[in-house]
């Protein structure tokens, strides 16, 4: 499957953004994860959704502010980000793994990333 992430941009602290990840195949068969990597830092898991779509998980730093969702008909997964902070600045990536998974440790397919900058 090919993944295309989009929706990044410049936003002020406290603002919101909604990232999209469009897949080339139906998402019914893939677990999806969102990751981010800030300059000079290791990649961080942000959120994930099980293959069935009924299980989600969030990193401690984004829990309560970010929401993952999907639209099967559009082959798209979203990451809605609210109350953004400067420390949320990073390149955000979506990833997928086929099979029945709930937030696997490893993902097979990766999108190209979209840059989110939170700054005044």
PDB file of C-alpha atoms in Angstrom:
ATOM      1  CA  UNK A   1       0.000   0.000   0.000  1.00  0.00           C
ATOM      2  CA  UNK A   2       1.148   3.555  -0.686  1.00  0.00           C
ATOM      3  CA  UNK A   3       0.464   6.297   1.831  1.00  0.00           C
ATOM      4  CA  UNK A   4       0.243  10.034   1.223  1.00  0.00           C
ATOM      5  CA  UNK A   5       0.252  12.326   4.241  1.00  0.00           C
ATOM      6  CA  UNK A   6      -0.847  15.944   4.014  1.00  0.00           C
ATOM      7  CA  UNK A   7      -2.290  18.792   6.040  1.00  0.00           C
ATOM      8  CA  UNK A   8       0.789  20.092   7.763  1.00  0.00           C
ATOM      9  CA  UNK A   9       1.620  23.759   8.016  1.00  0.00           C
ATOM     10  CA  UNK A  10       2.354  26.670  10.302  1.00  0.00           C
ATOM     11  CA  UNK A  11       0.000  27.207  13.221  1.00  0.00           C
ATOM     12  CA  UNK A  12       0.110  29.363  16.318  1.00  0.00           C
ATOM     13  CA  UNK A  13       0.308  27.834  19.785  1.00  0.00           C
ATOM     14  CA  UNK A  14      -3.142  26.797  20.919  1.00  0.00           C
ATOM     15  CA  UNK A  15      -4.296  26.305  17.355  1.00  0.00           C
ATOM     16  CA  UNK A  16      -5.476  23.214  15.510  1.00  0.00           C
ATOM     17  CA  UNK A  17      -4.574  21.204  12.434  1.00  0.00           C
ATOM     18  CA  UNK A  18      -6.002  18.085  10.867  1.00  0.00           C
ATOM     19  CA  UNK A  19      -3.621  15.763   9.086  1.00  0.00           C
ATOM     20  CA  UNK A  20      -4.765  13.290   6.448  1.00  0.00           C
ATOM     21  CA  UNK A  21      -3.197  10.062   5.275  1.00  0.00           C
ATOM     22  CA  UNK A  22      -4.647   8.666   2.061  1.00  0.00           C
ATOM     23  CA  UNK A  23      -3.972   5.024   1.273  1.00  0.00           C
ATOM     24  CA  UNK A  24      -3.866   3.428  -2.158  1.00  0.00           C
ATOM     25  CA  UNK A  25      -5.836   0.435  -0.859  1.00  0.00           C
ATOM     26  CA  UNK A  26      -8.697  -0.138   1.525  1.00  0.00           C
ATOM     27  CA  UNK A  27      -7.760   0.557   5.127  1.00  0.00           C
ATOM     28  CA  UNK A  28     -10.002  -2.264   6.325  1.00  0.00           C
ATOM     29  CA  UNK A  29      -6.988  -4.551   6.237  1.00  0.00           C
ATOM     30  CA  UNK A  30      -4.362  -2.329   7.859  1.00  0.00           C
ATOM     31  CA  UNK A  31      -3.440  -1.113  11.286  1.00  0.00           C
ATOM     32  CA  UNK A  32      -2.402   2.541  11.093  1.00  0.00           C
ATOM     33  CA  UNK A  33       0.041   4.563  13.115  1.00  0.00           C
ATOM     34  CA  UNK A  34       1.011   8.216  13.249  1.00  0.00           C
ATOM     35  CA  UNK A  35       4.577   9.104  14.201  1.00  0.00           C
ATOM     36  CA  UNK A  36       6.559  12.299  14.399  1.00  0.00           C
ATOM     37  CA  UNK A  37      10.181  13.288  14.375  1.00  0.00           C
ATOM     38  CA  UNK A  38      11.464  16.635  15.508  1.00  0.00           C
ATOM     39  CA  UNK A  39      14.882  17.943  14.447  1.00  0.00           C
ATOM     40  CA  UNK A  40      17.621  16.245  16.421  1.00  0.00           C
ATOM     41  CA  UNK A  41      15.210  13.909  18.173  1.00  0.00           C
ATOM     42  CA  UNK A  42      14.219  10.283  17.793  1.00  0.00           C
ATOM     43  CA  UNK A  43      11.017   9.279  16.101  1.00  0.00           C
ATOM     44  CA  UNK A  44       8.071   9.256  18.489  1.00  0.00           C
ATOM     45  CA  UNK A  45       4.852   7.268  18.305  1.00  0.00           C
ATOM     46  CA  UNK A  46       1.911   9.665  18.381  1.00  0.00           C
ATOM     47  CA  UNK A  47      -1.177   7.558  17.872  1.00  0.00           C
ATOM     48  CA  UNK A  48      -2.384   4.318  16.362  1.00  0.00           C
ATOM     49  CA  UNK A  49      -5.575   2.573  15.354  1.00  0.00           C
ATOM     50  CA  UNK A  50      -6.245  -1.156  15.186  1.00  0.00           C
ATOM     51  CA  UNK A  51      -7.118  -2.913  11.940  1.00  0.00           C
ATOM     52  CA  UNK A  52     -10.734  -3.205  13.081  1.00  0.00           C
ATOM     53  CA  UNK A  53     -10.852   0.502  13.813  1.00  0.00           C
ATOM     54  CA  UNK A  54     -12.254   0.081  17.299  1.00  0.00           C
ATOM     55  CA  UNK A  55      -8.993   0.357  19.188  1.00  0.00           C
ATOM     56  CA  UNK A  56      -6.861   3.470  19.520  1.00  0.00           C
ATOM     57  CA  UNK A  57      -3.850   4.537  21.532  1.00  0.00           C
ATOM     58  CA  UNK A  58      -2.122   7.855  22.117  1.00  0.00           C
ATOM     59  CA  UNK A  59       1.273   8.916  23.311  1.00  0.00           C
ATOM     60  CA  UNK A  60       1.369  10.560  26.720  1.00  0.00           C
ATOM     61  CA  UNK A  61       2.434  13.888  25.256  1.00  0.00           C
ATOM     62  CA  UNK A  62      -0.622  14.151  22.976  1.00  0.00           C
ATOM     63  CA  UNK A  63      -3.294  12.258  24.912  1.00  0.00           C
ATOM     64  CA  UNK A  64      -6.383  14.402  25.275  1.00  0.00           C
ATOM     65  CA  UNK A  65      -5.328  16.803  22.525  1.00  0.00           C
ATOM     66  CA  UNK A  66      -5.040  14.590  19.431  1.00  0.00           C
ATOM     67  CA  UNK A  67      -7.655  12.288  17.921  1.00  0.00           C
ATOM     68  CA  UNK A  68      -7.131   9.579  15.333  1.00  0.00           C
ATOM     69  CA  UNK A  69      -9.982   8.563  13.064  1.00  0.00           C
ATOM     70  CA  UNK A  70     -10.561   6.945   9.699  1.00  0.00           C
ATOM     71  CA  UNK A  71     -12.954   7.052   6.783  1.00  0.00           C
ATOM     72  CA  UNK A  72     -12.971   3.632   5.137  1.00  0.00           C
ATOM     73  CA  UNK A  73     -14.890   4.887   2.115  1.00  0.00           C
ATOM     74  CA  UNK A  74     -12.167   7.460   1.419  1.00  0.00           C
ATOM     75  CA  UNK A  75      -9.225   5.185   2.323  1.00  0.00           C
ATOM     76  CA  UNK A  76      -8.138   7.964   4.664  1.00  0.00           C
ATOM     77  CA  UNK A  77      -6.907   8.194   8.229  1.00  0.00           C
ATOM     78  CA  UNK A  78      -6.939  11.503  10.050  1.00  0.00           C
ATOM     79  CA  UNK A  79      -5.042  12.968  12.961  1.00  0.00           C
ATOM     80  CA  UNK A  80      -6.877  15.917  14.468  1.00  0.00           C
ATOM     81  CA  UNK A  81      -4.541  17.994  16.573  1.00  0.00           C
ATOM     82  CA  UNK A  82      -5.837  20.570  19.034  1.00  0.00           C
ATOM     83  CA  UNK A  83      -4.225  22.838  21.616  1.00  0.00           C
ATOM     84  CA  UNK A  84      -0.984  22.644  19.717  1.00  0.00           C
ATOM     85  CA  UNK A  85       2.249  23.479  21.478  1.00  0.00           C
ATOM     86  CA  UNK A  86       5.649  24.491  20.107  1.00  0.00           C
ATOM     87  CA  UNK A  87       6.955  21.090  21.182  1.00  0.00           C
ATOM     88  CA  UNK A  88       4.533  19.473  18.731  1.00  0.00           C
ATOM     89  CA  UNK A  89       6.656  20.848  15.902  1.00  0.00           C
ATOM     90  CA  UNK A  90       7.884  17.904  13.835  1.00  0.00           C
ATOM     91  CA  UNK A  91       7.516  15.998  10.610  1.00  0.00           C
ATOM     92  CA  UNK A  92       4.508  13.740  10.972  1.00  0.00           C
ATOM     93  CA  UNK A  93       4.378  10.359   9.250  1.00  0.00           C
ATOM     94  CA  UNK A  94       1.626   7.833   8.802  1.00  0.00           C
ATOM     95  CA  UNK A  95       2.406   4.132   8.614  1.00  0.00           C
ATOM     96  CA  UNK A  96       0.496   0.928   7.946  1.00  0.00           C
ATOM     97  CA  UNK A  97       0.798  -2.769   8.576  1.00  0.00           C
ATOM     98  CA  UNK A  98      -1.450  -5.345   6.964  1.00  0.00           C
ATOM     99  CA  UNK A  99      -3.108  -8.024   9.026  1.00  0.00           C
ATOM    100  CA  UNK A 100      -5.063  -8.008  12.256  1.00  0.00           C
ATOM    101  CA  UNK A 101      -3.166  -5.784  14.659  1.00  0.00           C
ATOM    102  CA  UNK A 102      -3.681  -3.434  17.530  1.00  0.00           C
ATOM    103  CA  UNK A 103      -0.865  -0.913  17.389  1.00  0.00           C
ATOM    104  CA  UNK A 104       1.968  -3.195  16.302  1.00  0.00           C
ATOM    105  CA  UNK A 105       5.561  -2.402  17.215  1.00  0.00           C
ATOM    106  CA  UNK A 106       6.619  -2.307  13.585  1.00  0.00           C
ATOM    107  CA  UNK A 107       4.983  -0.983  10.448  1.00  0.00           C
ATOM    108  CA  UNK A 108       5.652  -2.094   6.919  1.00  0.00           C
ATOM    109  CA  UNK A 109       4.535   0.884   4.870  1.00  0.00           C
ATOM    110  CA  UNK A 110       5.356   4.544   5.453  1.00  0.00           C
ATOM    111  CA  UNK A 111       4.158   7.808   3.990  1.00  0.00           C
ATOM    112  CA  UNK A 112       6.497  10.643   3.067  1.00  0.00           C
ATOM    113  CA  UNK A 113       5.755  12.918   6.019  1.00  0.00           C
ATOM    114  CA  UNK A 114       4.175  16.334   6.439  1.00  0.00           C
ATOM    115  CA  UNK A 115       5.749  19.186   8.416  1.00  0.00           C
ATOM    116  CA  UNK A 116       3.877  20.757  11.314  1.00  0.00           C
ATOM    117  CA  UNK A 117       5.325  23.944  12.764  1.00  0.00           C
ATOM    118  CA  UNK A 118       3.815  25.458  15.886  1.00  0.00           C
ATOM    119  CA  UNK A 119       5.108  28.949  16.391  1.00  0.00           C
ATOM    120  CA  UNK A 120       3.940  32.479  17.050  1.00  0.00           C
TER     121      UNK A 120
END
